[in-house]
Amino acid sequence: MKLKKNKKPDDCWSKMTDGDIKSCNSFNEGYIDFLSRIKTEREAVMYISELAREKGFKPLRELKNIKAGDKILIEHKSKVASLVIIGSDPLIQGVNLVASHIDSPRLDLKPRPAYEADGLALLKTHYYGGIKKYQWLSIPLALHGVVAKKDDSLIQVEIGEKAEDPVFTIADLLPHLAKDQMEKKMSEAVSGEGLNALAGSRPLNDKDDEAVKALVLDILRQQYDIEEDDFTSAELQFVPAYAAREIGLDRSMIGAYGQDDRVSAYASLMAALEIKKPQKTALCLFVDKEEIGSTGNTGLQSLIIENILAELMHKAGYTDYYSLRQALAGSSALSADVNAAVDPNYPDVFEKMNCSFLNRGVVLTKYTGSRGKYDSNDANPEFLARIRNLFDDAGVVWQVGELGKVDIGGGGTVAQYMARYGMEVLDCGVALLGMHSPFEVSSKADVYMSYKGYKAFMQDFK
């Protein structure tokens, strides 16, 4: 009787050489630093722009015309960025597009946030994106963002990231008094209006009715030149006030806030910076508002892609709208966004034959959506087959994945907003544990494979 051989592990680590593992760890050192420093979409655009300029990318507005080999930087409203490497093929044949989003779930300050109650100064918030509200209690919070003054000046705010900075927090109810709270549904135990962050407890003087609030406002005025009315024209966000960390005794994982979807943003950025003389123009796009439906003039439901490509084509000598439509329809795209990794603590929500796992490579998701694939792009099999072939040739470890069991729930990405132009689109990203939590978990190997995949696509896909 022959003994069955043990099946070779299908994880990335078993397939990588010592050199690959060294490159993987080095790549993730930069990624960890990025996650620790960059926590808002504006900060991401500043980071992308600075790095791109260092690598020789020039703002599109400075170019009168474009030619093969040009490296171009495009920024829009400080919340959208794009890197373009012009290929040798005519632009009318389309581009290879990798699109990720740089916004993440968070707590936004309301336009009139400051108030005092029971001797404490607090700041009211309005949560952004899909969060579990209870996860944002009893953790240190940092305040990031900008304040636009009436004189058109812009004040950059970052409070809570340095060791000497104060932090904010939202206190939870002690268990001794939480009997009624703990009998509620998890979705109802903490209300949106209950997410008020502690900002101070010391009074300015003994005369004012709201002396504690007055001291907080006085500190903002003295140290940051922010008046109470300035909150009206501010964009301030509470985000977790801790750095990204390695997870596990083997240091194989990364825990951090905002990996959905700044993991794809970083991986595709690093890939785009290394693209050299592609045959087809490479376009690496970083957008806003995905977590709330890709709305507004910085989300992908706007005409961002069309406007970018129209300006590129105009400077390449194409002036008619029909040529633009041809280029859009002839393009190919990866919707670079995350998927849900199987969590052994919650096996009931995953169908393991078709869900994704940590350490098994970048995830190819043919369709997203919910239940009956609603609000989904469903990639054509011919396109998926070509991506499989490309990744295999480039040594990219990949897996397939759905977002949990069919009737449990679901979610969407920006893929559907690119597919409407007629281009081929496939979801492609990293699997995460704890997605949308203040501390999401990724595999270093998966992050590295996503970078390799995005690079192969922008450099070589035809």
Short mmCIF file of C-alpha atoms in Angstrom, two decimals:
data_model
loop_
_atom_site.label_atom_id
_atom_site.label_comp_id
_atom_site.label_asym_id
_atom_site.label_seq_id
_atom_site.Cartn_x
_atom_site.Cartn_y
_atom_site.Cartn_z
CA MET A 1 0.00 0.00 0.00
CA LYS A 2 1.42 3.36 -1.04
CA LEU A 3 1.39 6.15 1.44
CA LYS A 4 -0.06 9.42 0.19
CA LYS A 5 2.45 12.19 -0.07
CA ASN A 6 1.71 15.31 1.91
CA LYS A 7 0.34 18.00 -0.35
CA LYS A 8 2.78 20.83 -0.91
CA PRO A 9 1.63 23.94 0.96
CA ASP A 10 0.04 26.52 -1.31
CA ASP A 11 1.10 29.53 0.75
CA CYS A 12 3.43 32.22 -0.54
CA TRP A 13 6.22 31.58 1.96
CA SER A 14 6.68 28.00 0.76
CA LYS A 15 6.94 29.16 -2.85
CA MET A 16 9.37 32.03 -2.28
CA THR A 17 13.15 31.72 -2.39
CA ASP A 18 15.37 33.17 0.34
CA GLY A 19 15.96 36.12 -1.96
CA ASP A 20 12.23 36.60 -2.45
CA ILE A 21 11.65 36.58 1.30
CA LYS A 22 14.40 39.13 1.83
CA SER A 23 12.86 41.39 -0.83
CA CYS A 24 9.43 40.87 0.69
CA ASN A 25 10.57 41.90 4.16
CA SER A 26 12.40 44.94 2.81
CA PHE A 27 9.33 46.02 0.84
CA ASN A 28 7.14 45.76 3.92
CA GLU A 29 9.47 47.90 6.00
CA GLY A 30 8.54 50.78 3.73
CA TYR A 31 4.88 49.80 3.86
CA ILE A 32 4.83 49.81 7.67
CA ASP A 33 6.39 53.28 7.71
CA PHE A 34 3.80 54.48 5.19
CA LEU A 35 0.89 53.18 7.27
CA SER A 36 2.26 54.78 10.43
CA ARG A 37 2.61 58.19 8.80
CA ILE A 38 -0.22 58.39 6.27
CA LYS A 39 -3.75 58.22 7.69
CA THR A 40 -5.89 60.44 5.45
CA GLU A 41 -6.45 60.81 1.72
CA ARG A 42 -4.85 64.27 1.69
CA GLU A 43 -1.74 62.94 3.38
CA ALA A 44 -1.62 60.10 0.86
CA VAL A 45 -1.74 62.51 -2.08
CA MET A 46 1.06 64.60 -0.59
CA TYR A 47 3.16 61.46 -0.09
CA ILE A 48 2.48 60.21 -3.63
CA SER A 49 3.27 63.59 -5.17
CA GLU A 50 6.51 64.05 -3.26
CA LEU A 51 7.80 60.57 -4.08
CA ALA A 52 6.78 60.82 -7.74
CA ARG A 53 8.57 64.14 -8.20
CA GLU A 54 11.72 62.62 -6.68
CA LYS A 55 11.48 59.84 -9.29
CA GLY A 56 11.26 62.25 -12.20
CA PHE A 57 7.50 62.52 -12.71
CA LYS A 58 6.41 65.94 -14.02
CA PRO A 59 3.03 67.63 -13.44
CA LEU A 60 0.81 67.33 -16.52
CA ARG A 61 0.09 71.06 -16.50
CA GLU A 62 3.78 71.75 -17.22
CA LEU A 63 3.77 69.69 -20.43
CA LYS A 64 2.61 71.12 -23.76
CA ASN A 65 2.66 67.72 -25.44
CA ILE A 66 3.50 64.17 -24.45
CA LYS A 67 5.51 61.33 -25.97
CA ALA A 68 6.47 57.76 -25.24
CA GLY A 69 8.51 57.44 -22.06
CA ASP A 70 7.12 60.55 -20.36
CA LYS A 71 6.39 60.14 -16.65
CA ILE A 72 3.47 62.31 -15.58
CA LEU A 73 1.94 63.31 -12.24
CA ILE A 74 -1.68 64.44 -11.97
CA GLU A 75 -3.33 65.82 -8.80
CA HIS A 76 -6.96 66.80 -8.26
CA LYS A 77 -8.35 68.75 -5.29
CA SER A 78 -5.65 67.36 -2.97
CA LYS A 79 -7.59 64.07 -2.73
CA VAL A 80 -6.92 62.34 -6.04
CA ALA A 81 -3.60 61.53 -7.68
CA SER A 82 -2.45 59.67 -10.75
CA LEU A 83 0.89 58.52 -12.13
CA VAL A 84 1.10 57.99 -15.89
CA ILE A 85 3.91 56.39 -17.89
CA ILE A 86 3.33 56.95 -21.60
CA GLY A 87 3.78 53.81 -23.66
CA SER A 88 4.96 53.26 -27.22
CA ASP A 89 1.49 52.25 -28.43
CA PRO A 90 -0.83 55.11 -29.45
CA LEU A 91 -3.04 56.34 -26.61
CA ILE A 92 -6.13 55.65 -28.70
CA GLN A 93 -5.49 51.94 -28.04
CA GLY A 94 -6.16 52.49 -24.35
CA VAL A 95 -4.23 52.22 -21.09
CA ASN A 96 -3.43 49.64 -18.43
CA LEU A 97 -5.13 51.12 -15.37
CA VAL A 98 -4.67 50.19 -11.72
CA ALA A 99 -7.10 52.05 -9.44
CA SER A 100 -7.10 52.04 -5.63
CA HIS A 101 -8.77 54.23 -3.03
CA ILE A 102 -6.98 56.20 -0.33
CA ASP A 103 -9.88 56.95 2.02
CA SER A 104 -10.65 54.71 5.00
CA PRO A 105 -13.42 54.47 7.62
CA ARG A 106 -12.97 57.07 10.35
CA LEU A 107 -14.74 59.60 12.59
CA ASP A 108 -15.19 63.07 11.06
CA LEU A 109 -15.71 66.14 13.23
CA LYS A 110 -19.10 67.78 12.79
CA PRO A 111 -19.22 71.42 11.56
CA ARG A 112 -20.09 72.52 15.11
CA PRO A 113 -18.30 69.91 17.23
CA ALA A 114 -17.29 71.53 20.54
CA TYR A 115 -19.52 71.39 23.59
CA GLU A 116 -19.35 70.97 27.36
CA ALA A 117 -21.25 68.53 29.57
CA ASP A 118 -20.79 67.53 33.21
CA GLY A 119 -17.47 69.35 33.50
CA LEU A 120 -15.96 67.77 30.37
CA ALA A 121 -15.25 69.26 26.94
CA LEU A 122 -16.13 66.96 24.05
CA LEU A 123 -16.06 66.96 20.24
CA LYS A 124 -19.00 65.60 18.26
CA THR A 125 -18.28 63.28 15.33
CA HIS A 126 -20.06 61.79 12.33
CA TYR A 127 -18.66 58.41 11.35
CA TYR A 128 -17.51 57.91 7.76
CA GLY A 129 -17.86 54.59 5.98
CA GLY A 130 -18.90 51.21 7.32
CA ILE A 131 -17.69 50.83 10.89
CA LYS A 132 -18.58 48.80 13.95
CA LYS A 133 -19.10 51.73 16.29
CA TYR A 134 -18.07 49.91 19.46
CA GLN A 135 -14.58 49.31 18.03
CA TRP A 136 -13.86 53.04 18.24
CA LEU A 137 -14.35 53.25 22.00
CA SER A 138 -11.50 53.22 24.52
CA ILE A 139 -8.69 53.56 22.00
CA PRO A 140 -6.32 56.52 21.58
CA LEU A 141 -7.36 58.81 18.75
CA ALA A 142 -5.36 61.37 16.77
CA LEU A 143 -6.86 64.38 14.99
CA HIS A 144 -5.76 64.85 11.36
CA GLY A 145 -6.93 67.18 8.62
CA VAL A 146 -7.11 70.74 7.42
CA VAL A 147 -8.85 73.96 8.39
CA ALA A 148 -9.63 76.46 5.62
CA LYS A 149 -9.60 80.04 6.92
CA LYS A 150 -11.64 82.88 5.46
CA ASP A 151 -8.44 84.49 4.12
CA ASP A 152 -7.89 81.35 1.93
CA SER A 153 -5.04 80.07 4.11
CA LEU A 154 -5.00 76.37 4.97
CA ILE A 155 -3.93 75.07 8.37
CA GLN A 156 -2.61 71.51 8.51
CA VAL A 157 -3.61 69.69 11.70
CA GLU A 158 -2.01 66.60 13.21
CA ILE A 159 -2.46 66.11 16.95
CA GLY A 160 -1.77 62.83 18.68
CA GLU A 161 0.92 61.10 16.61
CA LYS A 162 4.08 62.30 18.39
CA ALA A 163 5.04 60.79 21.73
CA GLU A 164 4.72 64.20 23.40
CA ASP A 165 1.30 64.94 21.84
CA PRO A 166 -1.96 64.60 23.74
CA VAL A 167 -4.48 62.12 22.32
CA PHE A 168 -8.26 61.93 22.34
CA THR A 169 -10.57 59.05 23.21
CA ILE A 170 -14.22 58.06 23.43
CA ALA A 171 -14.90 56.52 26.84
CA ASP A 172 -16.92 53.32 27.08
CA LEU A 173 -19.49 52.54 29.74
CA LEU A 174 -18.12 50.56 32.66
CA PRO A 175 -19.39 46.94 32.87
CA HIS A 176 -20.81 47.56 36.36
CA LEU A 177 -23.44 49.85 34.81
CA ALA A 178 -23.73 48.30 31.37
CA LYS A 179 -26.41 45.66 31.97
CA ASP A 180 -28.92 47.31 29.61
CA GLN A 181 -26.23 48.18 27.07
CA MET A 182 -24.94 44.62 26.91
CA GLU A 183 -28.40 43.21 26.30
CA LYS A 184 -28.78 45.28 23.13
CA LYS A 185 -27.72 44.23 19.64
CA MET A 186 -24.11 45.10 18.92
CA SER A 187 -25.27 47.54 16.24
CA GLU A 188 -27.42 49.37 18.80
CA ALA A 189 -25.20 49.28 21.89
CA VAL A 190 -23.34 52.41 20.79
CA SER A 191 -25.15 55.15 18.88
CA GLY A 192 -23.65 57.40 16.25
CA GLU A 193 -24.48 60.43 18.40
CA GLY A 194 -22.66 58.77 21.28
CA LEU A 195 -19.28 58.90 19.52
CA ASN A 196 -18.13 62.09 21.27
CA ALA A 197 -14.41 62.40 21.95
CA LEU A 198 -12.94 63.76 25.17
CA ALA A 199 -11.05 66.98 24.52
CA GLY A 200 -10.54 68.53 27.97
CA SER A 201 -11.55 68.69 31.63
CA ARG A 202 -9.81 71.79 33.02
CA PRO A 203 -11.66 75.13 33.18
CA LEU A 204 -10.21 78.31 31.73
CA ASN A 205 -11.48 80.30 34.74
CA ASP A 206 -14.25 80.24 37.32
CA LYS A 207 -16.45 82.80 35.55
CA ASP A 208 -17.64 81.28 32.28
CA ASP A 209 -20.59 78.88 32.16
CA GLU A 210 -18.65 76.65 29.75
CA ALA A 211 -15.16 77.24 31.12
CA VAL A 212 -13.82 73.79 30.15
CA LYS A 213 -14.90 74.20 26.54
CA ALA A 214 -13.51 77.75 26.67
CA LEU A 215 -10.03 76.45 27.58
CA VAL A 216 -10.08 73.91 24.72
CA LEU A 217 -11.04 76.64 22.26
CA ASP A 218 -8.39 78.96 23.73
CA ILE A 219 -5.70 76.29 23.17
CA LEU A 220 -6.85 75.82 19.57
CA ARG A 221 -6.72 79.58 19.06
CA GLN A 222 -3.32 80.09 20.69
CA GLN A 223 -1.50 77.01 19.35
CA TYR A 224 -3.18 76.40 15.98
CA ASP A 225 -4.82 79.71 15.00
CA ILE A 226 -8.20 77.94 14.85
CA GLU A 227 -11.35 79.81 15.89
CA GLU A 228 -14.57 78.00 16.75
CA ASP A 229 -16.25 79.26 13.58
CA ASP A 230 -13.40 77.78 11.52
CA PHE A 231 -14.79 74.29 12.12
CA THR A 232 -17.43 75.19 9.55
CA SER A 233 -14.83 75.07 6.78
CA ALA A 234 -12.66 72.29 8.21
CA GLU A 235 -12.05 68.69 7.26
CA LEU A 236 -10.88 67.06 10.49
CA GLN A 237 -10.79 63.33 11.14
CA PHE A 238 -10.24 61.19 14.21
CA VAL A 239 -8.05 58.18 13.36
CA PRO A 240 -6.30 55.64 15.61
CA ALA A 241 -3.25 57.21 17.25
CA TYR A 242 -0.89 54.28 16.99
CA ALA A 243 1.71 53.08 14.54
CA ALA A 244 1.60 50.00 12.33
CA ARG A 245 3.15 46.94 13.94
CA GLU A 246 4.43 43.51 12.98
CA ILE A 247 2.18 40.71 14.20
CA GLY A 248 3.17 37.23 15.32
CA LEU A 249 6.36 35.77 16.73
CA ASP A 250 7.38 35.09 13.14
CA ARG A 251 6.68 38.75 12.21
CA SER A 252 4.81 37.51 9.14
CA MET A 253 1.81 39.85 9.43
CA ILE A 254 1.13 43.58 9.69
CA GLY A 255 -1.47 45.20 11.92
CA ALA A 256 -2.52 48.78 11.26
CA TYR A 257 -5.33 51.21 10.65
CA GLY A 258 -6.31 52.00 7.06
CA GLN A 259 -5.01 48.98 5.18
CA ASP A 260 -8.33 49.07 3.31
CA ASP A 261 -7.29 50.32 0.88
CA ARG A 262 -3.94 51.95 1.44
CA VAL A 263 -2.32 48.54 1.06
CA SER A 264 -3.28 48.60 -2.63
CA ALA A 265 -2.36 52.27 -2.92
CA TYR A 266 1.16 51.69 -1.58
CA ALA A 267 1.76 48.50 -3.56
CA SER A 268 0.58 50.05 -6.84
CA LEU A 269 2.51 53.28 -6.16
CA MET A 270 5.76 51.39 -5.65
CA ALA A 271 5.04 49.40 -8.79
CA ALA A 272 4.27 52.49 -10.89
CA LEU A 273 7.50 54.17 -9.83
CA GLU A 274 9.43 51.26 -11.34
CA ILE A 275 7.66 51.03 -14.71
CA LYS A 276 10.02 51.59 -17.64
CA LYS A 277 9.06 52.10 -21.31
CA PRO A 278 5.83 50.10 -21.34
CA GLN A 279 4.26 49.18 -24.66
CA LYS A 280 0.82 50.28 -23.47
CA THR A 281 0.47 53.42 -21.38
CA ALA A 282 0.34 52.67 -17.65
CA LEU A 283 -2.03 54.70 -15.47
CA CYS A 284 -1.94 54.29 -11.69
CA LEU A 285 -4.91 56.06 -10.08
CA PHE A 286 -5.60 56.89 -6.43
CA VAL A 287 -9.13 58.05 -5.63
CA ASP A 288 -11.30 59.21 -2.74
CA LYS A 289 -14.80 58.48 -1.34
CA GLU A 290 -14.91 54.74 -2.07
CA GLU A 291 -16.02 54.00 1.48
CA ILE A 292 -19.21 56.03 0.97
CA GLY A 293 -20.07 54.93 -2.55
CA SER A 294 -17.42 56.71 -4.68
CA THR A 295 -19.58 59.83 -4.75
CA GLY A 296 -18.64 63.52 -5.11
CA ASN A 297 -16.11 65.14 -7.40
CA THR A 298 -13.20 63.10 -5.98
CA GLY A 299 -14.94 59.72 -6.17
CA LEU A 300 -14.86 57.36 -9.12
CA GLN A 301 -18.52 57.92 -9.98
CA SER A 302 -17.40 61.33 -11.23
CA LEU A 303 -15.68 61.79 -14.59
CA ILE A 304 -12.16 61.55 -13.17
CA ILE A 305 -10.94 58.80 -15.49
CA GLU A 306 -12.56 60.36 -18.53
CA ASN A 307 -11.14 63.81 -17.73
CA ILE A 308 -7.62 62.48 -17.12
CA LEU A 309 -7.57 60.50 -20.33
CA ALA A 310 -9.11 63.37 -22.31
CA GLU A 311 -6.34 65.73 -21.23
CA LEU A 312 -3.65 63.16 -21.98
CA MET A 313 -5.08 62.52 -25.44
CA HIS A 314 -5.41 66.22 -26.18
CA LYS A 315 -1.71 66.67 -25.46
CA ALA A 316 -0.95 63.63 -27.59
CA GLY A 317 -2.75 65.20 -30.56
CA TYR A 318 -6.23 63.65 -30.31
CA THR A 319 -8.98 66.25 -30.19
CA ASP A 320 -12.21 64.40 -31.02
CA TYR A 321 -14.54 62.75 -28.51
CA TYR A 322 -14.82 59.54 -30.51
CA SER A 323 -11.09 58.89 -30.05
CA LEU A 324 -11.51 59.31 -26.31
CA ARG A 325 -14.34 56.77 -26.27
CA GLN A 326 -12.17 54.33 -28.23
CA ALA A 327 -9.32 54.72 -25.75
CA LEU A 328 -11.60 54.17 -22.77
CA ALA A 329 -13.21 51.08 -24.25
CA GLY A 330 -9.81 49.70 -25.30
CA SER A 331 -8.37 49.98 -21.80
CA SER A 332 -7.83 47.22 -19.23
CA ALA A 333 -8.06 47.74 -15.48
CA LEU A 334 -7.39 46.18 -12.12
CA SER A 335 -9.67 47.40 -9.35
CA ALA A 336 -7.04 47.27 -6.62
CA ASP A 337 -9.03 46.68 -3.45
CA VAL A 338 -8.99 44.26 -0.54
CA ASN A 339 -11.00 41.12 0.15
CA ALA A 340 -11.94 39.32 3.38
CA ALA A 341 -9.54 36.64 4.63
CA VAL A 342 -11.01 33.54 6.25
CA ASP A 343 -10.98 34.03 10.03
CA PRO A 344 -10.87 30.77 12.04
CA ASN A 345 -12.76 32.50 14.86
CA TYR A 346 -15.77 33.03 12.56
CA PRO A 347 -15.96 29.98 10.26
CA ASP A 348 -19.72 30.14 9.77
CA VAL A 349 -19.65 33.16 7.44
CA PHE A 350 -17.07 31.78 4.98
CA GLU A 351 -17.39 29.23 2.19
CA LYS A 352 -13.82 28.03 2.31
CA MET A 353 -13.64 26.53 -1.17
CA ASN A 354 -14.13 29.99 -2.68
CA CYS A 355 -12.94 32.46 -0.05
CA SER A 356 -9.45 33.89 0.32
CA PHE A 357 -6.85 33.18 2.98
CA LEU A 358 -3.92 35.02 4.50
CA ASN A 359 -0.52 34.10 2.98
CA ARG A 360 -1.90 32.59 -0.22
CA GLY A 361 -1.17 35.51 -2.50
CA VAL A 362 -3.02 38.36 -4.12
CA VAL A 363 -6.75 37.70 -4.53
CA LEU A 364 -8.46 37.66 -7.94
CA THR A 365 -12.16 38.40 -7.37
CA LYS A 366 -14.28 37.80 -10.46
CA TYR A 367 -17.28 39.55 -8.93
CA THR A 368 -18.18 41.33 -5.71
CA GLY A 369 -21.62 42.72 -4.94
CA SER A 370 -24.10 41.26 -2.46
CA ARG A 371 -26.29 38.18 -2.58
CA GLY A 372 -27.34 38.04 -6.27
CA LYS A 373 -24.15 39.91 -7.37
CA TYR A 374 -26.00 43.24 -7.16
CA ASP A 375 -23.83 46.36 -7.66
CA SER A 376 -20.99 44.27 -9.01
CA ASN A 377 -18.74 44.13 -12.01
CA ASP A 378 -18.49 40.51 -13.15
CA ALA A 379 -15.19 40.12 -15.00
CA ASN A 380 -15.19 38.37 -18.36
CA PRO A 381 -13.48 34.96 -18.24
CA GLU A 382 -11.26 35.72 -21.24
CA PHE A 383 -9.78 38.70 -19.39
CA LEU A 384 -9.33 36.71 -16.18
CA ALA A 385 -7.51 33.98 -18.10
CA ARG A 386 -5.05 36.52 -19.52
CA ILE A 387 -4.38 37.89 -16.02
CA ARG A 388 -3.79 34.37 -14.72
CA ASN A 389 -1.27 33.78 -17.48
CA LEU A 390 0.45 37.12 -16.85
CA PHE A 391 0.77 36.50 -13.11
CA ASP A 392 2.04 32.94 -13.55
CA ASP A 393 4.73 34.13 -15.95
CA ALA A 394 5.75 36.89 -13.52
CA GLY A 395 5.97 34.59 -10.50
CA VAL A 396 3.00 36.19 -8.76
CA VAL A 397 1.30 33.90 -6.26
CA TRP A 398 -2.44 34.37 -6.51
CA GLN A 399 -5.71 32.91 -5.25
CA VAL A 400 -9.42 33.39 -5.93
CA GLY A 401 -11.88 34.78 -3.43
CA GLU A 402 -15.45 35.75 -2.72
CA LEU A 403 -16.59 38.02 0.12
CA GLY A 404 -18.09 35.35 2.38
CA LYS A 405 -21.13 33.12 1.92
CA VAL A 406 -23.68 34.13 -0.70
CA ASP A 407 -26.57 35.03 1.60
CA ILE A 408 -24.52 36.46 4.46
CA GLY A 409 -23.70 39.89 3.05
CA GLY A 410 -21.24 41.31 0.57
CA GLY A 411 -19.68 44.53 -0.64
CA GLY A 412 -18.57 46.43 -3.69
CA THR A 413 -15.54 48.15 -5.16
CA VAL A 414 -14.82 50.79 -7.78
CA ALA A 415 -14.72 48.14 -10.53
CA GLN A 416 -18.26 48.83 -11.73
CA TYR A 417 -17.48 52.52 -12.27
CA MET A 418 -14.61 51.68 -14.61
CA ALA A 419 -16.42 48.88 -16.44
CA ARG A 420 -19.15 51.26 -17.64
CA TYR A 421 -16.64 52.72 -20.12
CA GLY A 422 -16.42 49.32 -21.82
CA MET A 423 -12.96 48.45 -20.50
CA GLU A 424 -12.15 45.03 -19.06
CA VAL A 425 -11.97 45.15 -15.25
CA LEU A 426 -10.99 42.64 -12.56
CA ASP A 427 -10.85 43.06 -8.78
CA CYS A 428 -7.35 42.28 -7.52
CA GLY A 429 -6.05 42.92 -4.00
CA VAL A 430 -4.93 41.65 -0.61
CA ALA A 431 -7.01 39.60 1.83
CA LEU A 432 -7.43 41.21 5.27
CA LEU A 433 -8.52 40.08 8.70
CA GLY A 434 -10.62 42.60 10.63
CA MET A 435 -11.44 44.73 7.59
CA HIS A 436 -12.84 48.19 8.51
CA SER A 437 -11.66 47.84 12.10
CA PRO A 438 -9.16 50.28 13.64
CA PHE A 439 -6.50 47.53 13.44
CA GLU A 440 -6.66 45.47 10.25
CA VAL A 441 -4.31 42.54 9.61
CA SER A 442 -2.51 41.66 6.37
CA SER A 443 0.15 39.15 5.36
CA LYS A 444 3.53 40.56 4.36
CA ALA A 445 3.74 37.95 1.61
CA ASP A 446 0.36 38.95 0.18
CA VAL A 447 1.31 42.63 0.20
CA TYR A 448 4.48 41.82 -1.72
CA MET A 449 2.62 39.66 -4.25
CA SER A 450 0.13 42.46 -4.89
CA TYR A 451 3.03 44.79 -5.71
CA LYS A 452 4.49 42.21 -8.11
CA GLY A 453 1.09 41.71 -9.73
CA TYR A 454 0.40 45.41 -10.23
CA LYS A 455 3.88 45.92 -11.64
CA ALA A 456 3.51 43.05 -14.12
CA PHE A 457 0.14 44.38 -15.26
CA MET A 458 1.28 47.97 -15.83
CA GLN A 459 4.56 46.95 -17.41
CA ASP A 460 3.68 43.98 -19.60
CA PHE A 461 -0.06 43.40 -20.06
CA LYS A 462 -1.05 43.58 -23.73
#
